[in-house]
């Protein structure tokens, strides 16, 4: 865990929290509420909210390049070797 920065730690923590809110028995607490929000049952609104939150978090993770341990370096430019002549 050499490259675990505070940003990566918060992204991982946020993902774990949102997955728990989507997939755990906590959803049964949301199912006990019967009202409709904008004509949609509360349980569906609950799932959509956490799904959008997770999608936004994945976008932030992608834009911050959270999966790479070091910045990407362009290696496509070939360096001439000692024996090459121009």
mmCIF file of C-alpha atoms in Angstrom:
data_model
loop_
_atom_site.group_PDB
_atom_site.id
_atom_site.type_symbol
_atom_site.label_atom_id
_atom_site.label_comp_id
_atom_site.label_asym_id
_atom_site.label_seq_id
_atom_site.Cartn_x
_atom_site.Cartn_y
_atom_site.Cartn_z
ATOM 1 C CA UNK A 1 0.000 0.000 0.000
ATOM 2 C CA UNK A 2 2.844 2.271 -0.895
ATOM 3 C CA UNK A 3 0.745 4.484 -3.154
ATOM 4 C CA UNK A 4 -2.389 4.851 -0.988
ATOM 5 C CA UNK A 5 -2.890 8.615 -0.933
ATOM 6 C CA UNK A 6 -5.670 10.350 1.030
ATOM 7 C CA UNK A 7 -7.583 10.874 -2.238
ATOM 8 C CA UNK A 8 -7.444 7.171 -3.102
ATOM 9 C CA UNK A 9 -8.389 6.231 0.439
ATOM 10 C CA UNK A 10 -11.441 8.511 0.323
ATOM 11 C CA UNK A 11 -12.477 7.136 -3.079
ATOM 12 C CA UNK A 12 -12.201 3.543 -1.834
ATOM 13 C CA UNK A 13 -14.086 4.447 1.338
ATOM 14 C CA UNK A 14 -16.827 6.178 -0.635
ATOM 15 C CA UNK A 15 -17.209 3.205 -2.960
ATOM 16 C CA UNK A 16 -17.441 0.806 -0.048
ATOM 17 C CA UNK A 17 -20.012 2.994 1.722
ATOM 18 C CA UNK A 18 -22.187 3.347 -1.392
ATOM 19 C CA UNK A 19 -22.036 -0.395 -2.118
ATOM 20 C CA UNK A 20 -23.153 -1.042 1.465
ATOM 21 C CA UNK A 21 -26.048 1.393 1.055
ATOM 22 C CA UNK A 22 -27.092 -0.333 -2.187
ATOM 23 C CA UNK A 23 -26.649 -3.990 -1.300
ATOM 24 C CA UNK A 24 -26.972 -4.421 2.451
ATOM 25 C CA UNK A 25 -30.047 -4.966 4.622
ATOM 26 C CA UNK A 26 -30.110 -1.179 5.112
ATOM 27 C CA UNK A 27 -32.315 -1.153 2.026
ATOM 28 C CA UNK A 28 -35.004 -2.905 4.081
ATOM 29 C CA UNK A 29 -35.232 0.245 6.206
ATOM 30 C CA UNK A 30 -35.848 2.257 3.063
ATOM 31 C CA UNK A 31 -38.504 -0.225 2.001
ATOM 32 C CA UNK A 32 -40.531 0.468 5.162
ATOM 33 C CA UNK A 33 -41.283 3.997 3.943
ATOM 34 C CA UNK A 34 -44.314 4.096 1.651
ATOM 35 C CA UNK A 35 -44.364 7.632 0.185
ATOM 36 C CA UNK A 36 -43.865 8.469 -3.441
ATOM 37 C CA UNK A 37 -41.294 11.028 -4.576
ATOM 38 C CA UNK A 38 -42.168 12.654 -7.902
ATOM 39 C CA UNK A 39 -44.536 9.742 -8.550
ATOM 40 C CA UNK A 40 -41.806 7.135 -8.034
ATOM 41 C CA UNK A 41 -41.820 4.688 -5.089
ATOM 42 C CA UNK A 42 -39.289 5.563 -2.398
ATOM 43 C CA UNK A 43 -37.387 2.291 -2.791
ATOM 44 C CA UNK A 44 -36.713 3.043 -6.451
ATOM 45 C CA UNK A 45 -35.648 6.611 -5.622
ATOM 46 C CA UNK A 46 -33.295 5.183 -2.949
ATOM 47 C CA UNK A 47 -31.638 2.846 -5.453
ATOM 48 C CA UNK A 48 -31.404 5.481 -8.170
ATOM 49 C CA UNK A 49 -29.845 8.015 -5.796
ATOM 50 C CA UNK A 50 -27.102 5.641 -4.658
ATOM 51 C CA UNK A 51 -26.530 4.422 -8.219
ATOM 52 C CA UNK A 52 -26.045 8.016 -9.435
ATOM 53 C CA UNK A 53 -23.764 8.726 -6.458
ATOM 54 C CA UNK A 54 -21.637 5.685 -7.294
ATOM 55 C CA UNK A 55 -21.495 6.659 -10.962
ATOM 56 C CA UNK A 56 -20.374 10.184 -10.028
ATOM 57 C CA UNK A 57 -17.717 8.754 -7.714
ATOM 58 C CA UNK A 58 -16.440 6.489 -10.501
ATOM 59 C CA UNK A 59 -16.229 9.551 -12.768
ATOM 60 C CA UNK A 60 -14.208 11.441 -10.160
ATOM 61 C CA UNK A 61 -11.956 8.392 -9.734
ATOM 62 C CA UNK A 62 -11.442 8.149 -13.490
ATOM 63 C CA UNK A 63 -10.660 11.853 -13.868
ATOM 64 C CA UNK A 64 -8.141 11.769 -11.023
ATOM 65 C CA UNK A 65 -6.404 8.696 -12.493
ATOM 66 C CA UNK A 66 -6.805 6.831 -9.189
ATOM 67 C CA UNK A 67 -5.875 3.395 -10.522
ATOM 68 C CA UNK A 68 -2.327 4.253 -11.552
ATOM 69 C CA UNK A 69 0.426 4.264 -8.919
ATOM 70 C CA UNK A 70 2.490 6.834 -10.849
ATOM 71 C CA UNK A 71 1.703 9.422 -13.509
ATOM 72 C CA UNK A 72 1.545 8.073 -17.033
ATOM 73 C CA UNK A 73 4.691 8.706 -19.108
ATOM 74 C CA UNK A 74 4.565 8.652 -22.886
ATOM 75 C CA UNK A 75 7.024 5.964 -24.005
ATOM 76 C CA UNK A 76 5.936 6.034 -27.650
ATOM 77 C CA UNK A 77 8.834 8.265 -28.781
ATOM 78 C CA UNK A 78 11.744 5.955 -29.602
ATOM 79 C CA UNK A 79 15.088 7.031 -28.251
ATOM 80 C CA UNK A 80 17.964 6.568 -30.717
ATOM 81 C CA UNK A 81 20.488 3.961 -29.666
ATOM 82 C CA UNK A 82 24.259 4.442 -29.847
ATOM 83 C CA UNK A 83 24.698 2.459 -33.060
ATOM 84 C CA UNK A 84 21.907 4.248 -35.004
ATOM 85 C CA UNK A 85 22.864 6.750 -37.689
ATOM 86 C CA UNK A 86 20.598 9.499 -38.856
#
